[in-house]
Amino acid sequence: MLPDIKGMCPFVEDSFSRFPSQSNIYGLCQAGEQELLAATLKGKVVCFRYQDLQKKIRPVAREIQFTYIPVDAEIVSIDAFNKSAPKRGMVVGITFIKDSGDKATPFLNIYCDYEPGSEFNLESIAQSCLNLELQFTPFQLYHTEVHCGDGSSETVFLLSGHDQRIHLYKENASLHQFEEQPVERLFPELQELPSNVLWLNVLSIDQNRRLTAFGCQNGSVGLSLVNQKGPEILQNWRVQHDSPISTVLLFPLKQQHQSPDTNSENGCCLQVSGWLVCCLFCTMCLVECKINVCVFRDVEQYGLSRQLCLAESDQCDAVLCALVVDLDFDGQHELLLGTYGQDLLCYKFHQPTGAFEDKLQLLWRRSFKSPLLSLIYLDLDGDGLRELAVLTLKGLHILQHSLKTTADLVLHRLSTLVSRLPISSKDQSIKNQDGEEGSISISNEQRTAETGH
């Protein structure tokens, strides 16, 4: 068992939505800016969002009736994205298996409404379906943006299957539908795979290069550095583990702000130390449980040669999902891991004094009542603070940051800014700060009265 680390989790639970049947690791996705879609194995898709009901912001979970999904279908995976500009509209993909008695038939349904005014309306989108029968059992449905030769971008679906292949689905704008195309045209690194891919992740470094990582059923992990113009594989790396890979996650360790005269449109770029998190299903060797989580650093330069195994990760049950986010607003990422053993673990990247390399330290853990399957971090209620959505085997938990802790952090940073101002500016700034502090206190009281926390 992991040591019990108490009092450090920055979240409080705001709501829990119980599902009519179980979900799986592919069963949660973001739909738009403030909505989630969660799929259950028994053919149900639930939309979760916050709504203004009787002048109070309340969580609402309701079923969306997507067409051409039989009542006896088993949903395997779900994903959604907004089309790359200048195109408009939301696209939702759902894979499922229909049991016809004699045989089980897999399908991919892609939903997209082309009528002006309905491109982002989930109810309308759910009625506009392209139904594709598959010749393989589907696994993860994943979307990513690709850079086209003319300088534009387009978002496509990538679907892994039990046929040891990745299938590419791209929109044919002239026909208003999606079509399967050879994956090697845009993703040559996804040919000749060593096994069935259970998880895929793509990180665009810039318009010229990307990193692609995948984890396989046979324990193989693949990583590729690709020049997107062409496209052309610059380098491939492989490493073999003893158990299936449940999650791979590429991420930059920090965001580095650039000067305004750089070519970055949003004024910042990714400082790609190019870390890769690799989560394994737990395997037993005699009486010892092997390492669950490996982290590879500086993968753009060193590939998979610089491996770091997380402290005490071998003492927890199988890790099924991972997320890298800045939870304490200090500009440094934390690593969240969700386990089959019902624990949410938080690791912090830090560099010990005198040490050359960053380390990962276990900060806290939080226990749930069922296994954790998926994690998403987004602002659901529009208050400027993101919520942590935790999909478990039984339903969806929404965790919120403590408002008091966040307000204290804002006041501390305001005080720090004031202390750095010239003396002539401090009197007016202190008055402004006092007014802001009063506003924050009033806001917190109102929020507490409205939401109960």
GROMACS .gro file of C-alpha atoms in nm:
model
  453
    1MET     CA    1   0.000   0.000   0.000
    2LEU     CA    2   0.108   0.356  -0.065
    3PRO     CA    3   0.169   0.576   0.238
    4ASP     CA    4  -0.136   0.782   0.335
    5ILE     CA    5  -0.066   1.143   0.236
    6LYS     CA    6  -0.335   1.366   0.382
    7GLY     CA    7  -0.430   1.732   0.374
    8MET     CA    8  -0.257   1.827   0.051
    9CYS     CA    9  -0.514   1.750  -0.219
   10PRO     CA   10  -0.625   2.090  -0.359
   11PHE     CA   11  -0.968   1.968  -0.471
   12VAL     CA   12  -1.312   1.930  -0.318
   13GLU     CA   13  -1.581   1.720  -0.484
   14ASP     CA   14  -1.862   1.923  -0.637
   15SER     CA   15  -2.078   1.652  -0.792
   16PHE     CA   16  -2.105   1.287  -0.887
   17SER     CA   17  -2.315   1.152  -1.174
   18ARG     CA   18  -2.386   0.780  -1.160
   19PHE     CA   19  -2.415   0.600  -1.492
   20PRO     CA   20  -2.665   0.326  -1.580
   21SER     CA   21  -2.378   0.094  -1.679
   22GLN     CA   22  -1.999   0.086  -1.669
   23SER     CA   23  -1.765   0.288  -1.887
   24ASN     CA   24  -1.404   0.220  -1.995
   25ILE     CA   25  -1.070   0.398  -2.051
   26TYR     CA   26  -1.189   0.531  -2.390
   27GLY     CA   27  -1.523   0.653  -2.259
   28LEU     CA   28  -1.472   1.026  -2.184
   29CYS     CA   29  -1.403   1.326  -2.407
   30GLN     CA   30  -1.439   1.701  -2.411
   31ALA     CA   31  -1.709   1.844  -2.639
   32GLY     CA   32  -1.664   2.215  -2.697
   33GLU     CA   33  -1.528   2.445  -2.430
   34GLN     CA   34  -1.755   2.360  -2.137
   35GLU     CA   35  -1.911   2.020  -2.198
   36LEU     CA   36  -1.812   1.656  -2.154
   37LEU     CA   37  -1.940   1.344  -2.327
   38ALA     CA   38  -1.924   1.016  -2.139
   39ALA     CA   39  -2.013   0.683  -2.301
   40THR     CA   40  -2.129   0.372  -2.121
   41LEU     CA   41  -2.091   0.017  -2.241
   42LYS     CA   42  -2.466  -0.029  -2.285
   43GLY     CA   43  -2.510   0.219  -2.567
   44LYS     CA   44  -2.575   0.537  -2.366
   45VAL     CA   45  -2.397   0.873  -2.412
   46VAL     CA   46  -2.429   1.129  -2.132
   47CYS     CA   47  -2.358   1.500  -2.177
   48PHE     CA   48  -2.233   1.678  -1.867
   49ARG     CA   49  -2.228   2.055  -1.822
   50TYR     CA   50  -2.311   2.333  -1.576
   51GLN     CA   51  -2.628   2.537  -1.634
   52ASP     CA   52  -2.783   2.847  -1.482
   53LEU     CA   53  -3.094   2.708  -1.314
   54GLN     CA   54  -3.303   2.944  -1.102
   55LYS     CA   55  -3.008   3.186  -1.072
   56LYS     CA   56  -2.776   2.914  -0.948
   57ILE     CA   57  -2.502   2.733  -1.140
   58ARG     CA   58  -2.580   2.363  -1.115
   59PRO     CA   59  -2.431   2.050  -1.274
   60VAL     CA   60  -2.656   1.875  -1.525
   61ALA     CA   61  -2.607   1.528  -1.674
   62ARG     CA   62  -2.844   1.426  -1.952
   63GLU     CA   63  -2.850   1.154  -2.211
   64ILE     CA   64  -2.797   1.251  -2.577
   65GLN     CA   65  -2.979   1.030  -2.826
   66PHE     CA   66  -2.722   0.968  -3.098
   67THR     CA   67  -2.885   0.804  -3.400
   68TYR     CA   68  -2.789   0.464  -3.542
   69ILE     CA   69  -2.663   0.324  -3.213
   70PRO     CA   70  -2.876   0.017  -3.131
   71VAL     CA   71  -3.003  -0.023  -2.776
   72ASP     CA   72  -2.806  -0.346  -2.736
   73ALA     CA   73  -2.480  -0.196  -2.871
   74GLU     CA   74  -2.163  -0.188  -2.665
   75ILE     CA   75  -1.984   0.145  -2.700
   76VAL     CA   76  -1.606   0.106  -2.717
   77SER     CA   77  -1.475   0.461  -2.757
   78ILE     CA   78  -1.583   0.822  -2.806
   79ASP     CA   79  -1.403   1.138  -2.914
   80ALA     CA   80  -1.495   1.490  -3.031
   81PHE     CA   81  -1.326   1.797  -3.175
   82ASN     CA   82  -1.397   2.138  -3.325
   83LYS     CA   83  -1.287   2.169  -3.686
   84SER     CA   84  -0.968   2.360  -3.758
   85ALA     CA   85  -1.024   2.720  -3.872
   86PRO     CA   86  -1.154   2.849  -4.104
   87LYS     CA   87  -1.395   2.554  -4.103
   88ARG     CA   88  -1.677   2.555  -3.849
   89GLY     CA   89  -1.849   2.282  -3.656
   90MET     CA   90  -1.810   2.010  -3.398
   91VAL     CA   91  -1.743   1.649  -3.494
   92VAL     CA   92  -1.823   1.354  -3.268
   93GLY     CA   93  -1.699   1.000  -3.330
   94ILE     CA   94  -1.836   0.690  -3.155
   95THR     CA   95  -1.724   0.331  -3.206
   96PHE     CA   96  -1.946   0.045  -3.093
   97ILE     CA   97  -2.009  -0.325  -3.141
   98LYS     CA   98  -2.354  -0.446  -3.240
   99ASP     CA   99  -2.443  -0.798  -3.133
  100SER     CA  100  -2.662  -0.950  -3.402
  101GLY     CA  101  -2.682  -1.290  -3.241
  102ASP     CA  102  -2.479  -1.480  -3.500
  103LYS     CA  103  -2.189  -1.238  -3.493
  104ALA     CA  104  -2.072  -0.910  -3.340
  105THR     CA  105  -2.032  -0.629  -3.594
  106PRO     CA  106  -1.819  -0.321  -3.518
  107PHE     CA  107  -1.908   0.028  -3.643
  108LEU     CA  108  -1.774   0.382  -3.643
  109ASN     CA  109  -2.035   0.657  -3.642
  110ILE     CA  110  -1.920   1.012  -3.723
  111TYR     CA  111  -2.163   1.291  -3.639
  112CYS     CA  112  -2.138   1.637  -3.795
  113ASP     CA  113  -2.409   1.891  -3.886
  114TYR     CA  114  -2.338   2.114  -4.185
  115GLU     CA  115  -2.651   2.332  -4.152
  116PRO     CA  116  -2.564   2.697  -4.064
  117GLY     CA  117  -2.649   2.761  -3.699
  118SER     CA  118  -2.643   2.393  -3.605
  119GLU     CA  119  -2.271   2.319  -3.640
  120PHE     CA  120  -2.217   2.328  -3.262
  121ASN     CA  121  -2.559   2.213  -3.143
  122LEU     CA  122  -2.517   1.867  -2.990
  123GLU     CA  123  -2.882   1.777  -3.033
  124SER     CA  124  -2.865   1.851  -3.406
  125ILE     CA  125  -2.522   1.694  -3.449
  126ALA     CA  126  -2.648   1.372  -3.287
  127GLN     CA  127  -2.902   1.333  -3.569
  128SER     CA  128  -2.652   1.374  -3.856
  129CYS     CA  129  -2.467   1.047  -3.883
  130LEU     CA  130  -2.220   0.881  -4.116
  131ASN     CA  131  -2.236   0.509  -4.036
  132LEU     CA  132  -1.924   0.305  -4.127
  133GLU     CA  133  -1.905  -0.070  -4.079
  134LEU     CA  134  -1.558  -0.178  -3.965
  135GLN     CA  135  -1.364  -0.493  -4.048
  136PHE     CA  136  -1.176  -0.487  -3.718
  137THR     CA  137  -1.248  -0.450  -3.347
  138PRO     CA  138  -1.193  -0.083  -3.255
  139PHE     CA  139  -0.991   0.045  -2.959
  140GLN     CA  140  -0.894   0.410  -2.901
  141LEU     CA  141  -1.052   0.684  -3.114
  142TYR     CA  142  -0.817   0.984  -3.119
  143HIS     CA  143  -0.809   1.317  -3.300
  144THR     CA  144  -0.510   1.531  -3.389
  145GLU     CA  145  -0.436   1.831  -3.608
  146VAL     CA  146  -0.215   1.791  -3.913
  147HIS     CA  147  -0.042   2.066  -4.108
  148CYS     CA  148  -0.116   2.061  -4.479
  149GLY     CA  149   0.124   2.154  -4.756
  150ASP     CA  150  -0.050   2.487  -4.827
  151GLY     CA  151   0.009   2.607  -4.470
  152SER     CA  152  -0.343   2.529  -4.346
  153SER     CA  153  -0.436   2.280  -4.074
  154GLU     CA  154  -0.694   2.005  -4.053
  155THR     CA  155  -0.814   1.781  -3.770
  156VAL     CA  156  -0.850   1.409  -3.840
  157PHE     CA  157  -0.956   1.095  -3.656
  158LEU     CA  158  -0.710   0.812  -3.589
  159LEU     CA  159  -0.861   0.478  -3.483
  160SER     CA  160  -0.659   0.183  -3.359
  161GLY     CA  161  -0.785  -0.170  -3.404
  162HIS     CA  162  -0.717  -0.536  -3.334
  163ASP     CA  163  -0.584  -0.571  -3.691
  164GLN     CA  164  -0.252  -0.418  -3.577
  165ARG     CA  165  -0.320  -0.102  -3.775
  166ILE     CA  166  -0.412   0.264  -3.727
  167HIS     CA  167  -0.696   0.386  -3.948
  168LEU     CA  168  -0.717   0.749  -4.066
  169TYR     CA  169  -1.048   0.928  -4.127
  170LYS     CA  170  -1.037   1.268  -4.296
  171GLU     CA  171  -1.311   1.503  -4.406
  172ASN     CA  172  -1.398   1.531  -4.774
  173ALA     CA  173  -1.529   1.888  -4.774
  174SER     CA  174  -1.685   1.866  -5.121
  175LEU     CA  175  -1.896   1.564  -5.024
  176HIS     CA  176  -1.967   1.681  -4.666
  177GLN     CA  177  -1.853   1.354  -4.515
  178PHE     CA  178  -1.551   1.173  -4.369
  179GLU     CA  179  -1.361   0.906  -4.559
  180GLU     CA  180  -1.095   0.656  -4.466
  181GLN     CA  181  -0.760   0.732  -4.626
  182PRO     CA  182  -0.424   0.550  -4.616
  183VAL     CA  183  -0.260   0.643  -4.289
  184GLU     CA  184   0.089   0.659  -4.442
  185ARG     CA  185  -0.003   0.970  -4.642
  186LEU     CA  186  -0.007   1.183  -4.327
  187PHE     CA  187   0.140   0.949  -4.063
  188PRO     CA  188   0.415   0.733  -4.211
  189GLU     CA  189   0.536   0.657  -3.857
  190LEU     CA  190   0.217   0.456  -3.794
  191GLN     CA  191   0.297   0.183  -4.048
  192GLU     CA  192   0.434  -0.162  -3.966
  193LEU     CA  193   0.324  -0.158  -3.602
  194PRO     CA  194   0.464  -0.425  -3.367
  195SER     CA  195   0.126  -0.509  -3.208
  196ASN     CA  196  -0.225  -0.378  -3.150
  197VAL     CA  197  -0.203  -0.015  -3.035
  198LEU     CA  198  -0.395   0.050  -2.712
  199TRP     CA  199  -0.303   0.417  -2.677
  200LEU     CA  200  -0.178   0.686  -2.915
  201ASN     CA  201  -0.060   1.041  -2.848
  202VAL     CA  202   0.070   1.313  -3.081
  203LEU     CA  203   0.248   1.636  -2.979
  204SER     CA  204   0.304   1.907  -3.240
  205ILE     CA  205   0.632   2.085  -3.167
  206ASP     CA  206   0.586   2.347  -3.440
  207GLN     CA  207   0.447   2.360  -3.792
  208ASN     CA  208   0.743   2.159  -3.912
  209ARG     CA  209   0.782   1.881  -3.656
  210ARG     CA  210   0.580   1.651  -3.433
  211LEU     CA  211   0.636   1.369  -3.188
  212THR     CA  212   0.418   1.059  -3.211
  213ALA     CA  213   0.405   0.797  -2.936
  214PHE     CA  214   0.207   0.474  -2.906
  215GLY     CA  215   0.175   0.192  -2.656
  216CYS     CA  216   0.093  -0.163  -2.763
  217GLN     CA  217  -0.080  -0.472  -2.630
  218ASN     CA  218   0.248  -0.667  -2.634
  219GLY     CA  219   0.426  -0.407  -2.417
  220SER     CA  220   0.603  -0.226  -2.699
  221VAL     CA  221   0.636   0.153  -2.685
  222GLY     CA  222   0.708   0.346  -3.005
  223LEU     CA  223   0.823   0.705  -3.045
  224SER     CA  224   0.886   0.897  -3.369
  225LEU     CA  225   1.014   1.242  -3.457
  226VAL     CA  226   0.853   1.351  -3.782
  227ASN     CA  227   0.900   1.638  -4.023
  228GLN     CA  228   0.542   1.730  -4.106
  229LYS     CA  229   0.638   1.867  -4.445
  230GLY     CA  230   0.635   1.565  -4.667
  231PRO     CA  231   0.578   1.406  -4.415
  232GLU     CA  232   0.913   1.242  -4.336
  233ILE     CA  233   1.028   1.032  -4.043
  234LEU     CA  234   1.340   1.187  -3.891
  235GLN     CA  235   1.395   0.923  -3.624
  236ASN     CA  236   1.225   0.619  -3.466
  237TRP     CA  237   1.273   0.470  -3.119
  238ARG     CA  238   1.136   0.151  -2.962
  239VAL     CA  239   1.143   0.002  -2.614
  240GLN     CA  240   0.990  -0.325  -2.493
  241HIS     CA  241   0.808  -0.386  -2.165
  242ASP     CA  242   0.659  -0.705  -2.021
  243SER     CA  243   0.293  -0.600  -2.006
  244PRO     CA  244   0.035  -0.410  -2.214
  245ILE     CA  245   0.067  -0.032  -2.222
  246SER     CA  246  -0.246   0.141  -2.095
  247THR     CA  247  -0.145   0.504  -2.161
  248VAL     CA  248   0.130   0.705  -2.327
  249LEU     CA  249   0.139   1.081  -2.282
  250LEU     CA  250   0.370   1.332  -2.449
  251PHE     CA  251   0.408   1.674  -2.290
  252PRO     CA  252   0.647   1.969  -2.258
  253LEU     CA  253   0.767   2.026  -1.903
  254LYS     CA  254   0.714   2.402  -1.912
  255GLN     CA  255   0.574   2.681  -2.124
  256GLN     CA  256   0.833   2.940  -2.214
  257HIS     CA  257   0.716   3.291  -2.301
  258GLN     CA  258   0.878   3.457  -2.597
  259SER     CA  259   0.930   3.820  -2.687
  260PRO     CA  260   0.659   3.982  -2.904
  261ASP     CA  261   0.883   3.982  -3.211
  262THR     CA  262   0.886   3.603  -3.238
  263ASN     CA  263   0.688   3.410  -3.495
  264SER     CA  264   0.455   3.255  -3.237
  265GLU     CA  265   0.099   3.376  -3.290
  266ASN     CA  266   0.002   3.356  -2.921
  267GLY     CA  267   0.329   3.492  -2.784
  268CYS     CA  268   0.451   3.166  -2.634
  269CYS     CA  269   0.592   2.837  -2.747
  270LEU     CA  270   0.646   2.494  -2.608
  271GLN     CA  271   0.980   2.438  -2.442
  272VAL     CA  272   1.006   2.084  -2.563
  273SER     CA  273   1.211   1.892  -2.319
  274GLY     CA  274   0.971   1.637  -2.465
  275TRP     CA  275   0.877   1.412  -2.177
  276LEU     CA  276   0.687   1.089  -2.228
  277VAL     CA  277   0.481   0.916  -1.960
  278CYS     CA  278   0.436   0.545  -2.014
  279CYS     CA  279   0.180   0.362  -1.798
  280LEU     CA  280   0.173  -0.018  -1.786
  281PHE     CA  281  -0.093  -0.260  -1.677
  282CYS     CA  282   0.026  -0.427  -1.356
  283THR     CA  283   0.208  -0.757  -1.410
  284MET     CA  284   0.296  -1.004  -1.136
  285CYS     CA  285   0.634  -1.174  -1.119
  286LEU     CA  286   0.633  -1.425  -0.835
  287VAL     CA  287   0.533  -1.202  -0.542
  288GLU     CA  288   0.663  -0.872  -0.676
  289CYS     CA  289   0.469  -0.617  -0.875
  290LYS     CA  290   0.676  -0.462  -1.151
  291ILE     CA  291   0.707  -0.089  -1.215
  292ASN     CA  292   0.378   0.062  -1.331
  293VAL     CA  293   0.493   0.399  -1.465
  294CYS     CA  294   0.805   0.503  -1.655
  295VAL     CA  295   0.885   0.860  -1.755
  296PHE     CA  296   1.125   0.934  -2.040
  297ARG     CA  297   1.280   1.281  -2.048
  298ASP     CA  298   1.417   1.494  -2.333
  299VAL     CA  299   1.278   1.247  -2.585
  300GLU     CA  300   1.324   1.481  -2.880
  301GLN     CA  301   1.700   1.459  -2.823
  302TYR     CA  302   1.753   1.128  -2.644
  303GLY     CA  303   1.458   0.916  -2.755
  304LEU     CA  304   1.373   0.648  -2.499
  305SER     CA  305   1.718   0.621  -2.341
  306ARG     CA  306   1.667   0.850  -2.040
  307GLN     CA  307   1.417   0.657  -1.828
  308LEU     CA  308   1.287   0.754  -1.484
  309CYS     CA  309   1.063   0.518  -1.286
  310LEU     CA  310   0.824   0.689  -1.047
  311ALA     CA  311   0.890   0.640  -0.678
  312GLU     CA  312   0.641   0.399  -0.518
  313SER     CA  313   0.447   0.352  -0.843
  314ASP     CA  314   0.525  -0.019  -0.811
  315GLN     CA  315   0.318  -0.028  -0.491
  316CYS     CA  316  -0.009   0.077  -0.651
  317ASP     CA  317  -0.247  -0.116  -0.874
  318ALA     CA  318  -0.250  -0.082  -1.253
  319VAL     CA  319  -0.237   0.278  -1.380
  320LEU     CA  320  -0.513   0.329  -1.637
  321CYS     CA  321  -0.493   0.702  -1.712
  322ALA     CA  322  -0.258   0.999  -1.680
  323LEU     CA  323  -0.275   1.377  -1.707
  324VAL     CA  324  -0.012   1.651  -1.692
  325VAL     CA  325  -0.137   1.991  -1.570
  326ASP     CA  326  -0.035   2.284  -1.348
  327LEU     CA  327  -0.260   2.233  -1.046
  328ASP     CA  328  -0.100   2.483  -0.805
  329PHE     CA  329  -0.055   2.767  -1.057
  330ASP     CA  330   0.322   2.793  -1.012
  331GLY     CA  331   0.407   2.743  -1.379
  332GLN     CA  332   0.538   2.389  -1.315
  333HIS     CA  333   0.348   2.079  -1.418
  334GLU     CA  334   0.213   1.807  -1.193
  335LEU     CA  335   0.154   1.450  -1.308
  336LEU     CA  336  -0.179   1.290  -1.218
  337LEU     CA  337  -0.224   0.912  -1.235
  338GLY     CA  338  -0.553   0.725  -1.204
  339THR     CA  339  -0.533   0.363  -1.093
  340TYR     CA  340  -0.746   0.053  -1.102
  341GLY     CA  341  -0.686   0.043  -0.727
  342GLN     CA  342  -0.918   0.346  -0.696
  343ASP     CA  343  -0.645   0.601  -0.619
  344LEU     CA  344  -0.565   0.936  -0.779
  345LEU     CA  345  -0.192   1.005  -0.737
  346CYS     CA  346  -0.023   1.343  -0.782
  347TYR     CA  347   0.349   1.374  -0.858
  348LYS     CA  348   0.540   1.701  -0.870
  349PHE     CA  349   0.831   1.779  -1.100
  350HIS     CA  350   1.109   1.952  -0.907
  351GLN     CA  351   1.485   1.988  -0.917
  352PRO     CA  352   1.659   1.920  -0.583
  353THR     CA  353   1.930   2.161  -0.476
  354GLY     CA  354   2.258   2.068  -0.641
  355ALA     CA  355   2.090   1.814  -0.870
  356PHE     CA  356   2.128   1.829  -1.246
  357GLU     CA  357   1.801   1.659  -1.345
  358ASP     CA  358   1.439   1.707  -1.243
  359LYS     CA  359   1.282   1.451  -1.012
  360LEU     CA  360   0.926   1.337  -0.953
  361GLN     CA  361   0.798   1.344  -0.596
  362LEU     CA  362   0.470   1.197  -0.475
  363LEU     CA  363   0.270   1.486  -0.326
  364TRP     CA  364  -0.069   1.345  -0.239
  365ARG     CA  365  -0.326   1.084  -0.320
  366ARG     CA  366  -0.704   1.077  -0.309
  367SER     CA  367  -0.912   0.760  -0.292
  368PHE     CA  368  -1.236   0.689  -0.479
  369LYS     CA  369  -1.491   0.409  -0.451
  370SER     CA  370  -1.423   0.250  -0.789
  371PRO     CA  371  -1.137   0.225  -1.043
  372LEU     CA  372  -1.034   0.543  -1.226
  373LEU     CA  373  -1.059   0.529  -1.606
  374SER     CA  374  -1.002   0.878  -1.749
  375LEU     CA  375  -0.905   1.235  -1.648
  376ILE     CA  376  -0.984   1.572  -1.809
  377TYR     CA  377  -0.902   1.919  -1.674
  378LEU     CA  378  -1.122   2.204  -1.804
  379ASP     CA  379  -1.332   2.501  -1.695
  380LEU     CA  380  -1.683   2.358  -1.690
  381ASP     CA  381  -1.869   2.635  -1.505
  382GLY     CA  382  -1.702   2.938  -1.667
  383ASP     CA  383  -1.562   3.088  -1.346
  384GLY     CA  384  -1.203   3.100  -1.473
  385LEU     CA  385  -1.091   2.801  -1.265
  386ARG     CA  386  -1.065   2.459  -1.422
  387GLU     CA  387  -1.237   2.155  -1.277
  388LEU     CA  388  -1.094   1.803  -1.273
  389ALA     CA  389  -1.330   1.549  -1.431
  390VAL     CA  390  -1.261   1.196  -1.309
  391LEU     CA  391  -1.433   0.911  -1.493
  392THR     CA  392  -1.460   0.598  -1.282
  393LEU     CA  393  -1.613   0.260  -1.346
  394LYS     CA  394  -1.942   0.376  -1.190
  395GLY     CA  395  -1.975   0.738  -1.298
  396LEU     CA  396  -1.830   1.089  -1.331
  397HIS     CA  397  -1.680   1.289  -1.043
  398ILE     CA  398  -1.627   1.665  -1.076
  399LEU     CA  399  -1.360   1.807  -0.845
  400GLN     CA  400  -1.315   2.181  -0.793
  401HIS     CA  401  -1.026   2.385  -0.656
  402SER     CA  402  -1.079   2.518  -0.306
  403LEU     CA  403  -1.202   2.876  -0.351
  404LYS     CA  404  -1.044   2.990  -0.024
  405THR     CA  405  -0.704   2.854  -0.120
  406THR     CA  406  -0.728   3.013  -0.464
  407ALA     CA  407  -0.837   3.350  -0.322
  408ASP     CA  408  -0.548   3.341  -0.075
  409LEU     CA  409  -0.309   3.275  -0.363
  410VAL     CA  410  -0.449   3.570  -0.561
  411LEU     CA  411  -0.410   3.802  -0.260
  412HIS     CA  412  -0.056   3.682  -0.198
  413ARG     CA  413   0.042   3.749  -0.559
  414LEU     CA  414  -0.121   4.093  -0.551
  415SER     CA  415   0.078   4.174  -0.237
  416THR     CA  416   0.397   4.057  -0.405
  417LEU     CA  417   0.328   4.277  -0.708
  418VAL     CA  418   0.257   4.578  -0.485
  419SER     CA  419   0.583   4.528  -0.296
  420ARG     CA  420   0.773   4.561  -0.623
  421LEU     CA  421   0.610   4.889  -0.725
  422PRO     CA  422   0.781   5.227  -0.682
  423ILE     CA  423   0.692   5.397  -0.353
  424SER     CA  424   0.492   5.670  -0.529
  425SER     CA  425   0.261   5.406  -0.679
  426LYS     CA  426   0.206   5.197  -0.368
  427ASP     CA  427  -0.059   5.408  -0.193
  428GLN     CA  428  -0.297   5.390  -0.487
  429SER     CA  429  -0.217   5.021  -0.544
  430ILE     CA  430  -0.288   4.936  -0.179
  431LYS     CA  431  -0.626   5.109  -0.209
  432ASN     CA  432  -0.700   4.910  -0.522
  433GLN     CA  433  -0.588   4.591  -0.353
  434ASP     CA  434  -0.815   4.657  -0.053
  435GLY     CA  435  -1.106   4.701  -0.291
  436GLU     CA  436  -1.018   4.379  -0.477
  437GLU     CA  437  -0.981   4.191  -0.148
  438GLY     CA  438  -1.328   4.304  -0.044
  439SER     CA  439  -1.465   4.198  -0.382
  440ILE     CA  440  -1.302   3.856  -0.352
  441SER     CA  441  -1.446   3.811  -0.001
  442ILE     CA  442  -1.794   3.911  -0.118
  443SER     CA  443  -1.762   3.685  -0.423
  444ASN     CA  444  -1.661   3.391  -0.205
  445GLU     CA  445  -1.953   3.449   0.030
  446GLN     CA  446  -2.193   3.463  -0.263
  447ARG     CA  447  -2.042   3.151  -0.420
  448THR     CA  448  -2.065   2.966  -0.086
  449ALA     CA  449  -2.426   3.067  -0.040
  450GLU     CA  450  -2.511   2.960  -0.395
  451THR     CA  451  -2.320   2.637  -0.425
  452GLY     CA  452  -2.280   2.523  -0.066
  453HIS     CA  453  -1.896   2.517  -0.082
   0.00000   0.00000   0.00000
